[in-house]
Amino acid sequence: MEQPLLIYNTLSRQKELFRPLVPGRVGMYVCGPTVYGDAHLGHARPAITFDLLFRYLQHIGYKVRYVRNITDVGHLEHDADEGEDKIAKKARLEQLEPMEVAQYYTNRFHDAMKALNCLPPSIEPHATGHIMEQQELVRQIMDNGYAYESNGSIYFDVEKYNKDHRYGILSGRDLENVKDASRELAGVGEKHNQADFALWKAAQPEHIMRWRSEWSDGFPGWHCECTAMGRKYLGNHFDIHGGGMDLIFPHHECEIAQAVASQGDQMVHYWMHNNMITIDGKKMGKSYNNFITLPQFFDGSHPLLQQAYSPMTIRFFILQAHYRSTVDFGNEALQAAEKGLAKLMEGYKNLKRMQDGQKVKGQQPIEMAFVDDLRQKLYDAMNDDLNSPIAISHLFEVCRVANTLVDKKASITAEVAQALLSLFCTFTFDILGLMEETGNSNKAREEAFGAVVDMLLQQRQQAKAEKNWALSDKIRDDLANLGFEVKDTKDGFSWSLNK
């Protein structure tokens, strides 16, 4: 059931009705991490954003090929002109093979993504496995006259390209501004002008990772890998290319130029970018040395953290904001997300209790019209450029209704209860990708924990029946001191753990 999905296209700077190039099928490429360190919160945001898109596109009926790359090649992350390659530097310092470093942090990245409940991509190509494709891309650009050789390195001729096409259509920059913002090369003088970027870089003797080419022993420029691998696995034209907003310039701008220079037209139909995670108003990232890694969030070991935060708290924290809005890190915001997630999971538990239906004489019934209206609101939110915060607000409304049912202030039939539970689960678990968490214990231990609390409350019920008010009050007060909220209901009791 394909929905009328609107997505914001960074290229056109407006929301557009999504129409795939091939009916029923979607090709999506997302820039993955450079694996020389643990993923941080800034990496989690694009992973969760495009996992949400991946899940929703599949839910509404598309067959999706989702490609997310791993940057493990021996070049610089942002430019191949100066400085030391980060993977090679870490390998040298730790006396490891570069691929050993890359593999270790790739494994760590996968562990973090699994904890965040991000679905694995359809294909996860590594840059080092596609050197031939990157070299072929460079040849095509040279053959078409948009690149030149200098001391064994190949540079993209931005000025010549700009005369025939336009450099800057994604970021909105003009070439003169790009030239002014480009840094001078310290006496190297290989480039024709400052705005040119490396397609292939001749390796210096000390450079560990290198490959043979017709130009020199060297390594590809950073921008080549996504263009080459996107084309290999999704074709010369595909639907969606995504990543963080910090990649718009220069990375994605250069990708557009490479595609047009090599094949004559643009490769990507829709460009999508999530906004940044900030801390004290600055982008959280390794370049600012102000990042908190995901493992540090999970175990609470960073000095800026007041406590550990579970993977689902992190996921919910990110989904509470629209993907194109800035999110500022803060313990209070994360703690609020933790409580919000607990409220959703409590609503889910309350809905499960209503599956057999609940009839209360004289009370307002929850009817199927409520479920139908809720369904429309949820799809409207997701179809409006993946508006997850609005969708979550509607799910909180379900939690409110579930509380009225538990408190016997409303009635519901079994059919309506099942439809409401099914809709809630579809959006909470299947689309938003949230999960019930067990903390550091497994499911069996969590169930045992709940059984013990239920046993104590049953003893309290027995004490009340025997008019042993002292024991009844003691059990209630002791549980309250431990963080439990106990509610007496007409059918017995309900409880929740307040963190």
Short mmCIF file of C-alpha atoms in Angstrom, two decimals:
data_model
loop_
_atom_site.label_atom_id
_atom_site.label_comp_id
_atom_site.label_asym_id
_atom_site.label_seq_id
_atom_site.Cartn_x
_atom_site.Cartn_y
_atom_site.Cartn_z
CA MET A 1 0.00 0.00 0.00
CA GLU A 2 2.21 2.80 -1.25
CA GLN A 3 1.52 6.04 0.61
CA PRO A 4 1.78 9.62 -0.76
CA LEU A 5 5.14 10.24 0.91
CA LEU A 6 6.56 13.77 0.91
CA ILE A 7 10.31 14.08 1.48
CA TYR A 8 12.50 17.16 1.62
CA ASN A 9 14.94 17.18 -1.29
CA THR A 10 18.07 19.13 -0.36
CA LEU A 11 18.74 19.72 -4.06
CA SER A 12 15.44 21.48 -4.76
CA ARG A 13 15.16 22.84 -1.20
CA GLN A 14 11.53 21.82 -0.87
CA LYS A 15 9.31 18.89 -0.03
CA GLU A 16 8.59 16.69 -3.02
CA LEU A 17 6.19 13.83 -3.58
CA PHE A 18 8.35 10.72 -3.61
CA ARG A 19 8.26 8.92 -6.94
CA PRO A 20 10.83 6.12 -7.38
CA LEU A 21 12.60 5.74 -10.70
CA VAL A 22 11.36 2.13 -10.90
CA PRO A 23 7.80 1.55 -9.61
CA GLY A 24 7.80 -0.45 -6.39
CA ARG A 25 11.58 -0.39 -5.98
CA VAL A 26 13.87 2.08 -4.23
CA GLY A 27 17.65 2.46 -4.40
CA MET A 28 19.07 4.25 -1.36
CA TYR A 29 22.72 5.07 -0.58
CA VAL A 30 23.82 6.47 2.80
CA CYS A 31 27.33 7.57 3.74
CA GLY A 32 28.64 5.34 6.49
CA PRO A 33 31.44 5.87 9.02
CA THR A 34 35.20 6.20 8.71
CA VAL A 35 36.32 3.37 10.98
CA TYR A 36 39.25 4.63 13.02
CA GLY A 37 37.36 5.04 16.32
CA ASP A 38 34.12 4.24 18.11
CA ALA A 39 30.89 5.65 16.70
CA HIS A 40 29.55 8.65 18.62
CA LEU A 41 26.13 10.26 19.00
CA GLY A 42 26.67 12.21 15.77
CA HIS A 43 27.02 8.89 13.91
CA ALA A 44 23.89 7.54 15.58
CA ARG A 45 21.67 10.24 14.13
CA PRO A 46 22.07 9.44 10.39
CA ALA A 47 22.02 5.72 11.20
CA ILE A 48 18.67 6.07 13.00
CA THR A 49 17.26 8.61 10.52
CA PHE A 50 17.84 6.43 7.50
CA ASP A 51 16.89 3.28 9.37
CA LEU A 52 13.52 4.98 9.96
CA LEU A 53 13.27 5.76 6.24
CA PHE A 54 14.32 2.20 5.33
CA ARG A 55 11.71 0.73 7.66
CA TYR A 56 8.93 3.04 6.49
CA LEU A 57 9.60 2.58 2.78
CA GLN A 58 9.42 -1.18 3.25
CA HIS A 59 6.30 -0.87 5.38
CA ILE A 60 4.40 1.09 2.73
CA GLY A 61 5.18 -1.49 0.08
CA TYR A 62 8.54 -0.74 -1.54
CA LYS A 63 11.33 -3.20 -2.12
CA VAL A 64 14.40 -1.28 -0.97
CA ARG A 65 18.08 -1.82 -1.74
CA TYR A 66 19.82 0.06 1.04
CA VAL A 67 23.57 0.58 0.55
CA ARG A 68 25.72 2.02 3.35
CA ASN A 69 29.48 2.19 2.88
CA ILE A 70 32.38 1.66 5.26
CA THR A 71 35.29 4.06 4.73
CA ASP A 72 38.39 2.01 5.47
CA VAL A 73 40.63 3.20 2.65
CA GLY A 74 43.96 4.88 3.37
CA HIS A 75 43.12 8.47 2.54
CA LEU A 76 42.18 11.53 4.52
CA GLU A 77 38.60 11.81 5.65
CA HIS A 78 37.94 15.25 4.19
CA ASP A 79 40.72 16.02 1.71
CA ALA A 80 43.79 14.25 0.40
CA ASP A 81 46.09 17.25 0.38
CA GLU A 82 47.76 17.45 3.76
CA GLY A 83 48.00 15.73 7.13
CA GLU A 84 48.26 12.07 8.02
CA ASP A 85 45.67 9.43 7.18
CA LYS A 86 43.74 8.70 10.38
CA ILE A 87 43.51 4.92 10.00
CA ALA A 88 47.21 4.67 9.13
CA LYS A 89 48.11 6.96 12.04
CA LYS A 90 46.22 4.78 14.53
CA ALA A 91 47.80 1.64 13.03
CA ARG A 92 51.28 3.16 13.40
CA LEU A 93 50.70 4.26 16.99
CA GLU A 94 49.23 0.93 18.06
CA GLN A 95 51.61 -1.17 15.91
CA LEU A 96 48.75 -2.80 14.04
CA GLU A 97 47.92 -3.43 10.41
CA PRO A 98 45.62 -0.69 9.05
CA MET A 99 43.01 -3.32 8.19
CA GLU A 100 43.22 -4.58 11.76
CA VAL A 101 42.24 -1.13 12.99
CA ALA A 102 39.47 -0.83 10.39
CA GLN A 103 38.06 -4.29 11.15
CA TYR A 104 38.08 -3.73 14.92
CA TYR A 105 36.11 -0.50 14.69
CA THR A 106 33.83 -1.89 11.99
CA ASN A 107 32.89 -4.66 14.42
CA ARG A 108 32.34 -2.08 17.16
CA PHE A 109 30.17 0.00 14.81
CA HIS A 110 28.04 -3.04 14.00
CA ASP A 111 27.62 -3.81 17.71
CA ALA A 112 26.44 -0.24 18.35
CA MET A 113 24.01 -0.35 15.40
CA LYS A 114 22.56 -3.64 16.63
CA ALA A 115 22.11 -2.17 20.12
CA LEU A 116 20.27 0.81 18.57
CA ASN A 117 18.09 -1.68 16.64
CA CYS A 118 19.16 -0.32 13.25
CA LEU A 119 18.45 -2.86 10.54
CA PRO A 120 21.54 -3.96 8.61
CA PRO A 121 21.77 -2.47 5.10
CA SER A 122 21.15 -4.60 2.04
CA ILE A 123 24.79 -4.11 0.98
CA GLU A 124 27.68 -2.69 3.01
CA PRO A 125 30.61 -2.14 0.61
CA HIS A 126 34.08 -1.22 1.88
CA ALA A 127 36.12 1.40 0.06
CA THR A 128 39.21 -0.83 0.00
CA GLY A 129 37.24 -3.47 -1.88
CA HIS A 130 36.38 -1.06 -4.69
CA ILE A 131 39.67 0.52 -5.72
CA MET A 132 39.21 -0.64 -9.33
CA GLU A 133 35.81 1.02 -9.55
CA GLN A 134 37.23 4.25 -8.17
CA GLN A 135 40.11 4.16 -10.66
CA GLU A 136 37.61 3.63 -13.50
CA LEU A 137 35.64 6.65 -12.30
CA VAL A 138 38.82 8.76 -12.40
CA ARG A 139 39.58 7.55 -15.95
CA GLN A 140 36.11 8.49 -17.15
CA ILE A 141 36.40 11.98 -15.68
CA MET A 142 39.84 12.42 -17.29
CA ASP A 143 38.61 11.11 -20.66
CA ASN A 144 35.81 13.68 -20.56
CA GLY A 145 38.29 16.48 -19.90
CA TYR A 146 37.38 17.39 -16.33
CA ALA A 147 40.53 16.22 -14.54
CA TYR A 148 44.29 16.62 -14.91
CA GLU A 149 47.44 14.91 -13.69
CA SER A 150 50.03 16.65 -11.51
CA ASN A 151 53.06 14.80 -10.09
CA GLY A 152 51.23 11.47 -10.22
CA SER A 153 48.09 12.84 -8.55
CA ILE A 154 44.81 13.47 -10.36
CA TYR A 155 42.72 16.53 -9.56
CA PHE A 156 39.19 17.46 -10.55
CA ASP A 157 39.14 20.67 -12.61
CA VAL A 158 36.35 22.55 -10.85
CA GLU A 159 36.68 25.72 -12.94
CA LYS A 160 36.36 23.89 -16.25
CA TYR A 161 33.42 21.85 -14.93
CA ASN A 162 31.71 25.02 -13.73
CA LYS A 163 31.85 26.51 -17.23
CA ASP A 164 29.93 23.58 -18.72
CA HIS A 165 27.65 22.77 -15.78
CA ARG A 166 27.46 24.40 -12.36
CA TYR A 167 29.49 23.58 -9.31
CA GLY A 168 27.57 24.33 -6.10
CA ILE A 169 23.98 23.36 -6.96
CA LEU A 170 23.52 21.34 -3.75
CA SER A 171 25.12 23.71 -1.26
CA GLY A 172 24.14 26.93 -3.02
CA ARG A 173 27.76 28.14 -3.17
CA ASP A 174 29.28 29.84 -6.18
CA LEU A 175 32.79 29.07 -7.37
CA GLU A 176 34.35 32.36 -6.24
CA ASN A 177 33.18 31.75 -2.68
CA VAL A 178 34.51 28.19 -2.84
CA LYS A 179 37.90 29.51 -3.98
CA ASP A 180 37.99 32.02 -1.15
CA ALA A 181 37.11 29.36 1.43
CA SER A 182 39.61 26.77 0.12
CA ARG A 183 42.87 26.54 1.98
CA GLU A 184 46.19 27.28 0.34
CA LEU A 185 48.54 24.38 -0.26
CA ALA A 186 51.75 24.86 1.69
CA GLY A 187 54.15 25.23 -1.25
CA VAL A 188 53.00 22.08 -3.04
CA GLY A 189 51.49 23.85 -6.02
CA GLU A 190 49.96 20.72 -7.58
CA LYS A 191 46.50 22.17 -8.13
CA HIS A 192 45.51 24.49 -10.94
CA ASN A 193 43.31 26.36 -8.48
CA GLN A 194 42.41 26.14 -4.83
CA ALA A 195 38.91 24.70 -5.32
CA ASP A 196 40.14 21.61 -7.21
CA PHE A 197 39.90 18.37 -5.25
CA ALA A 198 41.87 15.12 -5.41
CA LEU A 199 40.52 12.13 -7.33
CA TRP A 200 43.74 10.13 -6.94
CA LYS A 201 46.67 10.99 -4.72
CA ALA A 202 50.27 9.84 -5.23
CA ALA A 203 51.42 8.25 -1.98
CA GLN A 204 54.42 9.58 -0.11
CA PRO A 205 57.03 6.96 0.91
CA GLU A 206 55.70 6.83 4.47
CA HIS A 207 52.08 6.28 3.40
CA ILE A 208 51.13 2.75 4.48
CA MET A 209 48.01 2.08 2.38
CA ARG A 210 48.58 2.35 -1.37
CA TRP A 211 47.51 0.78 -4.64
CA ARG A 212 49.04 0.66 -8.09
CA SER A 213 47.56 2.74 -10.88
CA GLU A 214 48.57 4.04 -14.28
CA TRP A 215 49.29 7.41 -12.67
CA SER A 216 51.19 6.42 -9.51
CA ASP A 217 51.21 4.18 -6.48
CA GLY A 218 48.61 5.97 -4.43
CA PHE A 219 45.09 6.03 -3.06
CA PRO A 220 41.72 7.45 -4.10
CA GLY A 221 40.37 10.80 -3.01
CA TRP A 222 37.67 10.72 -0.36
CA HIS A 223 34.83 11.76 -2.65
CA CYS A 224 35.37 8.94 -5.16
CA GLU A 225 34.23 6.00 -3.10
CA CYS A 226 30.54 6.88 -2.72
CA THR A 227 30.14 7.81 -6.38
CA ALA A 228 31.84 4.61 -7.54
CA MET A 229 30.09 2.26 -5.11
CA GLY A 230 26.69 3.91 -5.44
CA ARG A 231 26.85 3.45 -9.20
CA LYS A 232 28.07 -0.14 -8.91
CA TYR A 233 25.25 -1.32 -6.68
CA LEU A 234 22.39 1.03 -7.59
CA GLY A 235 23.12 1.97 -11.20
CA ASN A 236 23.84 5.24 -12.99
CA HIS A 237 20.61 6.69 -11.62
CA PHE A 238 19.09 5.92 -8.22
CA ASP A 239 16.51 7.39 -5.90
CA ILE A 240 17.97 8.57 -2.59
CA HIS A 241 21.40 9.60 -1.34
CA GLY A 242 21.56 10.49 2.34
CA GLY A 243 23.89 11.53 5.11
CA GLY A 244 24.54 14.21 7.69
CA MET A 245 24.13 17.87 6.80
CA ASP A 246 27.88 18.36 7.29
CA LEU A 247 28.43 16.26 4.14
CA ILE A 248 26.55 18.63 1.82
CA PHE A 249 29.79 20.51 1.17
CA PRO A 250 32.27 19.44 0.06
CA HIS A 251 31.56 15.71 -0.08
CA HIS A 252 28.14 15.50 -1.71
CA GLU A 253 28.77 18.57 -3.87
CA CYS A 254 31.86 16.83 -5.22
CA GLU A 255 29.91 13.61 -5.73
CA ILE A 256 27.44 15.43 -7.96
CA ALA A 257 30.30 16.95 -9.97
CA GLN A 258 32.00 13.55 -10.34
CA ALA A 259 28.80 11.88 -11.52
CA VAL A 260 28.00 14.57 -14.09
CA ALA A 261 31.62 14.75 -15.28
CA SER A 262 31.82 10.98 -15.75
CA GLN A 263 28.40 10.09 -17.16
CA GLY A 264 26.95 13.38 -18.39
CA ASP A 265 24.02 13.71 -15.99
CA GLN A 266 23.14 13.52 -12.32
CA MET A 267 23.10 10.17 -10.61
CA VAL A 268 20.79 10.92 -7.64
CA HIS A 269 17.14 11.95 -7.72
CA TYR A 270 16.58 12.90 -4.06
CA TRP A 271 19.23 14.17 -1.66
CA MET A 272 18.32 13.89 2.03
CA HIS A 273 20.32 15.20 5.00
CA ASN A 274 19.78 14.98 8.73
CA ASN A 275 20.79 17.89 10.92
CA MET A 276 23.50 17.85 13.58
CA ILE A 277 23.75 16.80 17.19
CA THR A 278 25.25 19.76 19.02
CA ILE A 279 26.88 20.24 22.40
CA ASP A 280 27.11 23.77 23.79
CA GLY A 281 26.01 25.02 20.37
CA LYS A 282 28.80 23.26 18.43
CA LYS A 283 28.48 20.23 16.20
CA MET A 284 29.35 17.09 18.14
CA GLY A 285 32.17 15.38 16.27
CA LYS A 286 35.71 14.12 16.28
CA SER A 287 36.98 17.25 14.52
CA TYR A 288 35.96 19.33 17.56
CA ASN A 289 37.07 16.69 20.08
CA ASN A 290 33.76 17.19 21.91
CA PHE A 291 32.14 13.87 21.13
CA ILE A 292 30.75 11.17 23.40
CA THR A 293 30.97 7.67 21.98
CA LEU A 294 28.00 5.32 21.97
CA PRO A 295 29.73 2.82 24.31
CA GLN A 296 30.28 5.71 26.74
CA PHE A 297 26.58 6.57 26.60
CA PHE A 298 25.68 2.95 27.22
CA ASP A 299 27.94 2.58 30.28
CA GLY A 300 27.87 6.19 31.53
CA SER A 301 31.66 6.49 31.60
CA HIS A 302 32.05 9.96 30.04
CA PRO A 303 32.48 12.84 32.55
CA LEU A 304 29.69 14.87 30.88
CA LEU A 305 27.17 12.10 31.57
CA GLN A 306 25.25 12.01 34.83
CA GLN A 307 24.27 8.38 34.25
CA ALA A 308 24.28 5.59 31.67
CA TYR A 309 21.65 5.78 28.93
CA SER A 310 20.30 2.70 27.24
CA PRO A 311 20.42 2.27 23.45
CA MET A 312 16.64 2.65 23.22
CA THR A 313 16.78 5.89 25.22
CA ILE A 314 19.30 7.19 22.67
CA ARG A 315 17.10 6.07 19.78
CA PHE A 316 14.00 7.64 21.32
CA PHE A 317 15.93 10.85 22.08
CA ILE A 318 16.86 11.17 18.40
CA LEU A 319 13.39 10.26 17.09
CA GLN A 320 11.72 12.83 19.35
CA ALA A 321 13.14 15.56 17.10
CA HIS A 322 12.48 15.90 13.39
CA TYR A 323 15.50 14.66 11.44
CA ARG A 324 16.09 18.09 9.84
CA SER A 325 16.15 19.94 13.18
CA THR A 326 19.18 20.46 15.39
CA VAL A 327 19.31 18.43 18.61
CA ASP A 328 21.39 19.72 21.51
CA PHE A 329 22.91 17.18 23.87
CA GLY A 330 21.99 17.48 27.54
CA ASN A 331 21.44 15.13 30.47
CA GLU A 332 18.03 16.65 31.21
CA ALA A 333 16.87 16.01 27.64
CA LEU A 334 18.12 12.43 27.76
CA GLN A 335 16.46 11.82 31.12
CA ALA A 336 13.20 13.20 29.71
CA ALA A 337 13.58 10.82 26.76
CA GLU A 338 14.13 7.96 29.19
CA LYS A 339 10.87 8.79 30.97
CA GLY A 340 9.02 9.22 27.66
CA LEU A 341 10.20 5.82 26.48
CA ALA A 342 9.11 4.25 29.78
CA LYS A 343 5.68 5.85 29.32
CA LEU A 344 5.35 4.30 25.85
CA MET A 345 6.36 0.86 27.12
CA GLU A 346 3.92 1.17 30.03
CA GLY A 347 1.17 2.06 27.55
CA TYR A 348 2.06 -1.06 25.56
CA LYS A 349 1.75 -3.24 28.68
CA ASN A 350 -1.60 -1.68 29.52
CA LEU A 351 -2.90 -2.31 26.00
CA LYS A 352 -1.89 -5.96 26.19
CA ARG A 353 -4.08 -6.34 29.29
CA MET A 354 -7.09 -5.15 27.28
CA GLN A 355 -6.91 -7.80 24.55
CA ASP A 356 -9.88 -9.72 25.92
CA GLY A 357 -11.97 -6.56 25.92
CA GLN A 358 -13.26 -4.56 28.86
CA LYS A 359 -16.86 -3.61 29.32
CA VAL A 360 -17.77 -1.13 32.05
CA LYS A 361 -21.39 -0.18 32.44
CA GLY A 362 -22.04 3.49 31.93
CA GLN A 363 -18.56 4.33 30.72
CA GLN A 364 -17.67 5.86 27.35
CA PRO A 365 -16.62 3.13 24.88
CA ILE A 366 -13.43 3.33 22.80
CA GLU A 367 -14.71 2.58 19.32
CA MET A 368 -13.12 1.52 16.02
CA ALA A 369 -13.52 5.08 14.72
CA PHE A 370 -10.86 6.15 17.23
CA VAL A 371 -8.46 3.54 15.84
CA ASP A 372 -9.18 4.55 12.24
CA ASP A 373 -8.64 8.23 13.04
CA LEU A 374 -5.41 7.40 14.88
CA ARG A 375 -4.16 5.33 11.95
CA GLN A 376 -4.72 8.24 9.56
CA LYS A 377 -2.92 10.66 11.89
CA LEU A 378 0.08 8.35 12.20
CA TYR A 379 0.41 7.87 8.44
CA ASP A 380 -0.10 11.59 7.85
CA ALA A 381 2.79 12.33 10.22
CA MET A 382 5.15 9.83 8.61
CA ASN A 383 4.16 10.87 5.09
CA ASP A 384 5.01 14.47 5.95
CA ASP A 385 8.79 14.09 5.59
CA LEU A 386 9.07 11.42 8.33
CA ASN A 387 7.66 13.57 11.12
CA SER A 388 8.52 11.14 13.91
CA PRO A 389 7.87 13.61 16.80
CA ILE A 390 4.27 14.08 15.66
CA ALA A 391 3.85 10.32 15.30
CA ILE A 392 5.21 9.85 18.83
CA SER A 393 2.75 12.45 20.18
CA HIS A 394 -0.12 10.38 18.74
CA LEU A 395 1.30 7.23 20.36
CA PHE A 396 1.33 9.06 23.70
CA GLU A 397 -2.37 9.72 23.16
CA VAL A 398 -2.83 5.94 22.93
CA CYS A 399 -1.01 5.63 26.27
CA ARG A 400 -3.46 8.10 27.79
CA VAL A 401 -6.39 6.04 26.49
CA ALA A 402 -4.78 2.86 27.82
CA ASN A 403 -4.57 4.46 31.28
CA THR A 404 -8.29 5.28 31.19
CA LEU A 405 -8.98 1.65 30.35
CA VAL A 406 -6.83 0.38 33.21
CA ASP A 407 -8.59 2.78 35.58
CA LYS A 408 -11.97 1.51 34.30
CA LYS A 409 -12.93 4.97 33.06
CA ALA A 410 -13.63 3.68 29.56
CA SER A 411 -14.68 0.43 27.90
CA ILE A 412 -13.48 -1.39 24.82
CA THR A 413 -14.40 -4.51 22.87
CA ALA A 414 -11.91 -7.27 22.16
CA GLU A 415 -11.92 -6.42 18.44
CA VAL A 416 -11.14 -2.74 19.01
CA ALA A 417 -8.55 -3.57 21.68
CA GLN A 418 -6.72 -5.90 19.29
CA ALA A 419 -6.82 -3.35 16.45
CA LEU A 420 -5.47 -0.62 18.74
CA LEU A 421 -2.69 -2.85 20.05
CA SER A 422 -1.74 -3.94 16.53
CA LEU A 423 -1.55 -0.33 15.29
CA PHE A 424 0.46 0.76 18.32
CA CYS A 425 2.95 -2.10 17.84
CA THR A 426 3.30 -1.45 14.10
CA PHE A 427 4.35 2.17 14.59
CA THR A 428 6.25 1.81 17.86
CA PHE A 429 8.24 -1.32 17.11
CA ASP A 430 8.19 -1.94 13.34
CA ILE A 431 8.45 1.63 12.02
CA LEU A 432 10.08 3.66 14.82
CA GLY A 433 12.24 0.64 15.64
CA LEU A 434 11.87 0.89 19.42
CA MET A 435 12.19 -2.19 21.60
CA GLU A 436 11.34 -3.23 25.11
CA GLU A 437 14.57 -3.18 27.06
CA THR A 438 15.73 -5.41 29.85
CA GLY A 439 18.70 -3.33 30.99
CA ASN A 440 21.59 -5.55 31.99
CA SER A 441 19.39 -8.60 32.56
CA ASN A 442 17.96 -11.04 30.09
CA LYS A 443 14.28 -11.57 29.43
CA ALA A 444 13.95 -14.45 31.89
CA ARG A 445 15.42 -12.35 34.69
CA GLU A 446 13.08 -9.47 33.86
CA GLU A 447 10.08 -11.78 33.97
CA ALA A 448 11.25 -13.17 37.32
CA PHE A 449 11.68 -9.60 38.61
CA GLY A 450 8.09 -8.76 37.62
CA ALA A 451 6.79 -11.97 39.15
CA VAL A 452 8.37 -11.08 42.51
CA VAL A 453 6.73 -7.63 42.49
CA ASP A 454 3.38 -9.19 41.58
CA MET A 455 3.80 -11.70 44.42
CA LEU A 456 4.41 -8.91 46.93
CA LEU A 457 1.37 -7.00 45.71
CA GLN A 458 -0.76 -10.12 45.93
CA GLN A 459 0.38 -10.46 49.54
CA ARG A 460 -0.65 -6.84 50.02
CA GLN A 461 -4.07 -7.64 48.53
CA GLN A 462 -4.40 -10.54 50.96
CA ALA A 463 -3.40 -8.29 53.86
CA LYS A 464 -6.05 -5.75 52.82
CA ALA A 465 -8.67 -8.51 52.61
CA GLU A 466 -7.72 -9.55 56.16
CA LYS A 467 -7.79 -5.86 57.23
CA ASN A 468 -4.12 -6.03 58.13
CA TRP A 469 -3.63 -2.38 57.23
CA ALA A 470 -0.18 -2.13 58.80
CA LEU A 471 1.25 -4.87 56.57
CA SER A 472 -0.59 -3.53 53.51
CA ASP A 473 0.82 -0.03 54.04
CA LYS A 474 4.32 -1.35 54.73
CA ILE A 475 4.47 -3.30 51.44
CA ARG A 476 3.21 -0.26 49.52
CA ASP A 477 5.62 2.14 51.24
CA ASP A 478 8.62 -0.18 50.88
CA LEU A 479 7.94 -0.54 47.17
CA ALA A 480 7.55 3.24 46.83
CA ASN A 481 10.92 3.74 48.50
CA LEU A 482 12.43 1.42 45.90
CA GLY A 483 10.96 3.52 43.06
CA PHE A 484 7.74 1.62 42.37
CA GLU A 485 4.43 3.36 41.78
CA VAL A 486 1.49 1.17 42.85
CA LYS A 487 -2.08 1.88 41.77
CA ASP A 488 -5.13 0.18 43.21
CA THR A 489 -7.70 -0.67 40.54
CA LYS A 490 -11.16 -2.21 40.58
CA ASP A 491 -9.68 -5.51 39.43
CA GLY A 492 -6.69 -5.47 41.79
CA PHE A 493 -3.56 -3.42 41.15
CA SER A 494 -1.08 -2.10 38.60
CA TRP A 495 2.52 -1.03 39.09
CA SER A 496 5.36 0.68 37.28
CA LEU A 497 9.01 1.35 38.07
CA ASN A 498 9.86 5.07 38.03
CA LYS A 499 13.54 5.68 37.31
#
